[in-house]
Short mmCIF file of C-alpha atoms in Angstrom, two decimals:
data_model
loop_
_atom_site.label_atom_id
_atom_site.label_comp_id
_atom_site.label_asym_id
_atom_site.label_seq_id
_atom_site.Cartn_x
_atom_site.Cartn_y
_atom_site.Cartn_z
CA MET B 1 0.02 0.07 0.08
CA ALA B 2 1.64 3.23 -1.13
CA VAL B 3 1.13 6.45 0.71
CA PHE B 4 0.50 9.49 -1.31
CA LEU B 5 0.13 13.20 -0.60
CA SER B 6 -3.79 12.85 -1.11
CA ASP B 7 -3.60 10.36 2.00
CA THR B 8 -1.82 13.05 4.05
CA PRO B 9 -3.76 16.33 4.18
CA ILE B 10 -1.51 17.99 6.70
CA LEU B 11 1.25 17.97 3.96
CA LYS B 12 -0.82 19.87 1.36
CA PRO B 13 0.34 23.38 2.55
CA LEU B 14 4.08 22.14 2.30
CA ALA B 15 3.45 20.71 -1.14
CA THR B 16 1.74 23.81 -2.40
CA ALA B 17 4.55 26.01 -0.99
CA LEU B 18 7.08 23.76 -3.02
CA ARG B 19 5.21 23.66 -6.12
CA SER B 20 4.29 27.52 -6.37
CA GLN B 21 7.74 29.19 -6.02
CA SER B 22 8.63 30.91 -9.27
CA GLY B 23 12.46 31.28 -9.95
CA TRP B 24 13.57 28.04 -8.11
CA GLN B 25 12.99 24.37 -9.07
CA SER B 26 11.15 22.34 -6.40
CA ALA B 27 14.13 19.90 -5.92
CA GLN B 28 16.60 22.78 -5.12
CA LEU B 29 13.96 24.52 -2.78
CA PHE B 30 13.66 21.15 -1.03
CA GLU B 31 17.50 20.69 -0.52
CA TRP B 32 17.65 24.11 0.72
CA PHE B 33 14.69 23.57 3.19
CA LEU B 34 16.37 20.27 4.53
CA GLU B 35 19.54 22.28 5.04
CA ASP B 36 17.61 25.01 6.84
CA VAL B 37 15.79 22.54 9.10
CA LEU B 38 19.02 20.76 10.05
CA ALA B 39 20.58 24.06 10.91
CA ASP B 40 17.85 25.05 13.21
CA LEU B 41 17.86 21.53 15.00
CA THR B 42 21.63 21.19 15.18
CA GLY B 43 23.20 24.69 15.06
CA GLN B 44 25.57 23.52 12.26
CA ARG B 45 26.20 25.65 9.21
CA PRO B 46 24.20 24.74 6.07
CA ARG B 47 26.35 23.09 3.43
CA GLN B 48 24.52 25.41 0.71
CA THR B 49 23.96 28.94 1.08
CA PRO B 50 20.61 29.89 -0.59
CA PRO B 51 19.91 33.25 -2.17
CA THR B 52 18.76 35.93 0.24
CA GLU B 53 15.52 36.28 -1.53
CA ALA B 54 14.76 32.57 -0.78
CA ARG B 55 15.01 33.00 3.00
CA PRO B 56 11.44 33.97 3.66
CA THR B 57 10.19 30.96 1.61
CA LEU B 58 12.52 28.52 3.44
CA ARG B 59 11.42 30.13 6.84
CA ASP B 60 7.83 29.45 5.91
CA LEU B 61 8.39 25.81 4.78
CA ALA B 62 10.18 25.22 8.11
CA ARG B 63 7.23 26.70 10.03
CA LEU B 64 4.77 24.53 8.06
CA TYR B 65 6.87 21.37 8.62
CA ALA B 66 6.98 22.01 12.23
CA GLN B 67 3.08 22.45 12.38
CA ALA B 68 2.73 19.05 10.27
CA VAL B 69 5.13 17.14 12.74
CA ILE B 70 3.29 18.46 15.69
CA SER B 71 -0.02 17.51 14.32
CA ALA B 72 1.03 14.00 13.13
CA PRO B 73 1.58 10.87 15.29
CA PRO B 74 5.13 10.92 16.67
CA PHE B 75 7.74 9.73 14.22
CA ASP B 76 5.34 9.60 11.21
CA ASP B 77 6.82 9.73 7.90
CA LEU B 78 5.89 13.09 6.35
CA LEU B 79 8.92 14.08 4.15
CA GLY B 80 9.07 10.74 2.21
CA PRO B 81 5.35 11.23 0.78
CA LEU B 82 6.31 14.83 0.09
CA PHE B 83 9.47 14.09 -1.70
CA MET B 84 7.80 11.27 -3.78
CA GLY B 85 4.75 13.53 -4.61
CA VAL B 86 6.51 16.75 -5.37
CA ILE B 87 10.10 16.20 -6.22
CA CYS B 88 10.10 12.77 -7.77
CA ALA B 89 7.20 13.95 -9.97
CA SER B 90 9.06 17.08 -11.31
CA ASP B 91 12.65 15.95 -11.43
CA GLN B 92 14.09 13.55 -13.82
CA ARG B 93 17.04 12.45 -11.38
CA TYR B 94 14.46 11.03 -8.98
CA ARG B 95 12.13 9.17 -11.42
CA GLY B 96 11.27 5.79 -10.02
CA GLN B 97 12.43 6.74 -6.38
CA PHE B 98 10.06 4.87 -4.00
CA PHE B 99 10.12 4.78 -0.11
CA THR B 100 8.79 1.94 1.79
CA PRO B 101 5.24 2.78 3.34
CA LEU B 102 5.16 3.24 7.01
CA PRO B 103 2.74 0.32 7.78
CA ILE B 104 5.19 -2.16 5.78
CA ALA B 105 8.04 -0.57 7.81
CA ARG B 106 6.24 -1.15 11.10
CA PHE B 107 5.63 -4.69 10.16
CA MET B 108 9.30 -5.18 9.24
CA VAL B 109 10.33 -3.66 12.62
CA GLU B 110 7.96 -6.15 14.40
CA LEU B 111 9.66 -9.12 12.76
CA THR B 112 13.33 -8.06 12.93
CA VAL B 113 13.90 -5.80 15.80
CA PRO B 114 13.64 -6.85 19.38
CA LEU B 115 12.51 -3.86 21.54
CA ASN B 116 13.93 -5.25 24.66
CA ASP B 117 10.80 -4.81 26.77
CA GLY B 118 12.19 -1.45 28.26
CA LYS B 119 15.27 -3.20 29.73
CA PRO B 120 18.23 -0.84 29.99
CA PRO B 121 21.23 -1.48 27.89
CA PRO B 122 24.61 -2.81 29.33
CA VAL B 123 26.66 0.11 31.18
CA ASP B 124 28.25 2.39 28.81
CA ARG B 125 26.27 1.02 25.92
CA LEU B 126 23.04 1.80 23.95
CA TRP B 127 20.71 -0.43 22.07
CA ARG B 128 22.06 -0.09 18.56
CA VAL B 129 20.32 -0.18 15.25
CA CYS B 130 21.73 0.51 11.76
CA GLU B 131 19.88 1.13 8.53
CA PRO B 132 22.62 1.17 5.73
CA ALA B 133 20.28 2.22 2.87
CA CYS B 134 17.95 4.57 4.77
CA GLY B 135 15.96 6.31 1.91
CA SER B 136 13.56 8.55 3.84
CA GLY B 137 14.51 7.01 7.16
CA ILE B 138 11.23 5.15 7.23
CA LEU B 139 12.48 1.72 9.14
CA LEU B 140 14.14 4.06 11.86
CA LEU B 141 11.03 6.11 12.10
CA ALA B 142 8.94 2.90 12.34
CA LEU B 143 11.21 1.65 15.16
CA CYS B 144 10.99 4.93 17.16
CA GLN B 145 7.16 5.00 16.71
CA ARG B 146 6.76 1.61 18.15
CA LEU B 147 9.02 2.40 21.11
CA TYR B 148 7.29 5.55 21.74
CA GLU B 149 3.81 3.86 21.75
CA ARG B 150 4.91 0.91 23.72
CA GLN B 151 7.46 2.36 26.33
CA GLY B 152 6.92 5.99 26.14
CA PRO B 153 9.15 8.81 24.87
CA ALA B 154 11.92 8.24 27.40
CA ALA B 155 12.69 4.83 26.01
CA LEU B 156 14.32 6.30 22.97
CA CYS B 157 17.21 7.71 25.15
CA ALA B 158 18.46 4.04 25.38
CA TRP B 159 18.90 3.57 21.65
CA SER B 160 21.68 4.68 19.25
CA LEU B 161 20.41 5.00 15.68
CA THR B 162 22.81 4.86 12.65
CA ALA B 163 21.61 5.76 9.04
CA ILE B 164 23.46 5.98 5.72
CA ASP B 165 22.38 6.67 2.25
CA ARG B 166 24.48 7.28 -0.92
CA ASP B 167 22.14 10.18 -1.87
CA ALA B 168 22.75 13.47 -0.18
CA THR B 169 19.10 14.56 -0.12
CA CYS B 170 17.98 11.17 1.31
CA ALA B 171 20.68 11.41 4.04
CA ALA B 172 19.64 14.83 4.93
CA LEU B 173 15.90 13.87 4.77
CA THR B 174 16.31 11.02 7.33
CA ALA B 175 18.22 13.37 9.58
CA ALA B 176 15.70 16.10 9.54
CA GLN B 177 12.75 13.64 10.07
CA LEU B 178 14.33 11.83 13.17
CA LEU B 179 15.59 15.06 14.75
CA ALA B 180 12.39 17.05 14.14
CA ASN B 181 10.24 14.26 15.83
CA SER B 182 12.63 13.87 18.61
CA VAL B 183 12.62 17.57 19.41
CA LEU B 184 9.04 18.45 18.86
CA HIS B 185 7.62 15.38 20.57
CA ARG B 186 10.15 15.45 23.30
CA ALA B 187 11.44 11.98 22.80
CA PRO B 188 15.29 12.47 22.93
CA LEU B 189 17.31 9.85 21.05
CA GLY B 190 20.33 8.29 23.01
CA GLU B 191 22.46 8.76 19.75
CA LEU B 192 21.74 9.63 16.22
CA ILE B 193 24.38 9.39 13.36
CA VAL B 194 23.50 9.91 9.70
CA TYR B 195 26.00 9.54 6.97
CA GLN B 196 26.10 10.13 3.35
CA GLY B 197 28.07 7.47 1.32
CA ASP B 198 28.25 3.69 0.42
CA ALA B 199 28.39 1.51 3.47
CA LEU B 200 30.31 -0.97 1.70
CA GLY B 201 32.88 1.57 0.15
CA PRO B 202 35.92 3.28 1.80
CA PRO B 203 35.36 4.95 5.08
CA GLN B 204 37.07 8.15 4.00
CA ASN B 205 34.44 8.60 1.52
CA LEU B 206 31.65 9.04 4.26
CA ARG B 207 30.42 12.26 5.25
CA VAL B 208 28.84 12.85 8.48
CA VAL B 209 25.49 14.62 8.11
CA VAL B 210 24.51 14.65 11.71
CA HIS B 211 26.02 13.15 15.00
CA GLN B 212 23.99 14.04 17.99
CA VAL B 213 24.02 12.43 21.41
CA ALA B 214 21.64 12.89 24.43
CA THR B 215 23.26 14.28 27.61
CA PRO B 216 23.92 12.87 30.06
CA MET B 217 24.72 9.58 28.42
CA THR B 218 24.82 7.50 31.53
CA PRO B 219 23.29 7.89 35.00
CA GLY B 220 26.78 8.95 36.34
CA GLY B 221 27.29 11.69 33.70
CA SER B 222 28.62 12.08 30.27
CA ARG B 223 31.79 10.30 29.04
CA PRO B 224 33.89 10.68 25.83
CA VAL B 225 31.99 9.60 22.74
CA VAL B 226 33.46 7.54 20.05
CA PRO B 227 33.62 9.95 16.90
CA ALA B 228 31.36 9.19 14.02
CA LEU B 229 34.43 8.28 11.72
CA HIS B 230 36.22 6.26 14.32
CA PRO B 231 37.54 3.07 12.70
CA ALA B 232 35.43 0.84 15.09
CA ARG B 233 32.19 2.67 13.91
CA THR B 234 32.94 2.37 10.21
CA ALA B 235 33.95 -1.35 10.72
CA ALA B 236 30.64 -1.86 12.44
CA LEU B 237 28.77 0.07 9.70
CA LYS B 238 30.25 -2.13 7.21
CA ALA B 239 29.45 -5.20 9.01
CA ALA B 240 25.76 -4.08 9.17
CA ALA B 241 25.62 -3.65 5.50
CA GLU B 242 27.02 -7.06 4.90
CA MET B 243 24.52 -8.25 7.37
CA ARG B 244 27.04 -9.56 9.79
CA LEU B 245 24.76 -8.17 12.52
CA ASP B 246 26.69 -9.89 15.32
CA ALA B 247 29.66 -7.50 14.58
CA PHE B 248 27.67 -4.31 15.06
CA GLY B 249 27.57 -4.31 18.85
CA LEU B 250 30.32 -1.86 19.54
CA PRO B 251 30.68 0.16 22.70
CA MET B 252 28.83 3.59 22.92
CA VAL B 253 31.82 5.23 24.37
CA GLU B 254 35.66 4.99 24.01
CA THR B 255 37.25 2.33 26.23
CA PRO B 256 39.03 4.40 28.90
CA VAL B 257 42.77 3.76 29.54
CA GLU B 258 43.54 1.77 32.42
CA GLY B 259 44.03 3.95 35.36
CA ALA B 260 42.88 7.06 33.61
CA ASP B 261 39.86 9.15 34.74
CA ALA B 262 36.91 7.87 32.52
CA ALA B 263 34.48 10.64 33.87
#
């Protein structure tokens, strides 16, 4: 069952705004919009600097998106249908792009991801999930939605989510959706890492889109976090992409040097 814009009335204002702007292609406006949302949510500088005259439009799109996220169930997929309905229909580069519908993603999560019944993770670790071809982030959204419904928003703080996609727009889309829902529905994620690149390719070709960690990470306070491009992380990412899932359980934090202060 596909999900289209007509099935999601709260997206119509966003779709109208993306389609009606003269002077910019919808795909370009959508890329600027994603960068603008990520800048708001993370404080990082956008990779692209849009024209000054586009700023009011981007601010309006960000406002409409925030309203849609607040109105929708937590961790619903909003930007996936918007992307397919507006961008894929108007830009030759994205013809044939299709994201998994949320009901199917939820079913896949039920079959494949143990939710651990709210049990705390081992000390200095989080429950970890990796999506090596994330698209719109739909599988991670489905996981977060199930956790939110079954265990409440606080449960998401025990999870580390890793996503990767070769397409820069899809990577930014995933990061924007997960962060916006986490912030606006007050459900902080233990950790979120989103990369652009090929999970099976050389690690030096990966670009970190977002790396956010909830604080404090442990009941005793924060500890040093393994950087997103640390060899242990990139090796685990490749293991997940190759379905060697038993190799994906790396520590959340750096192993302290014996005798050193780990606080």
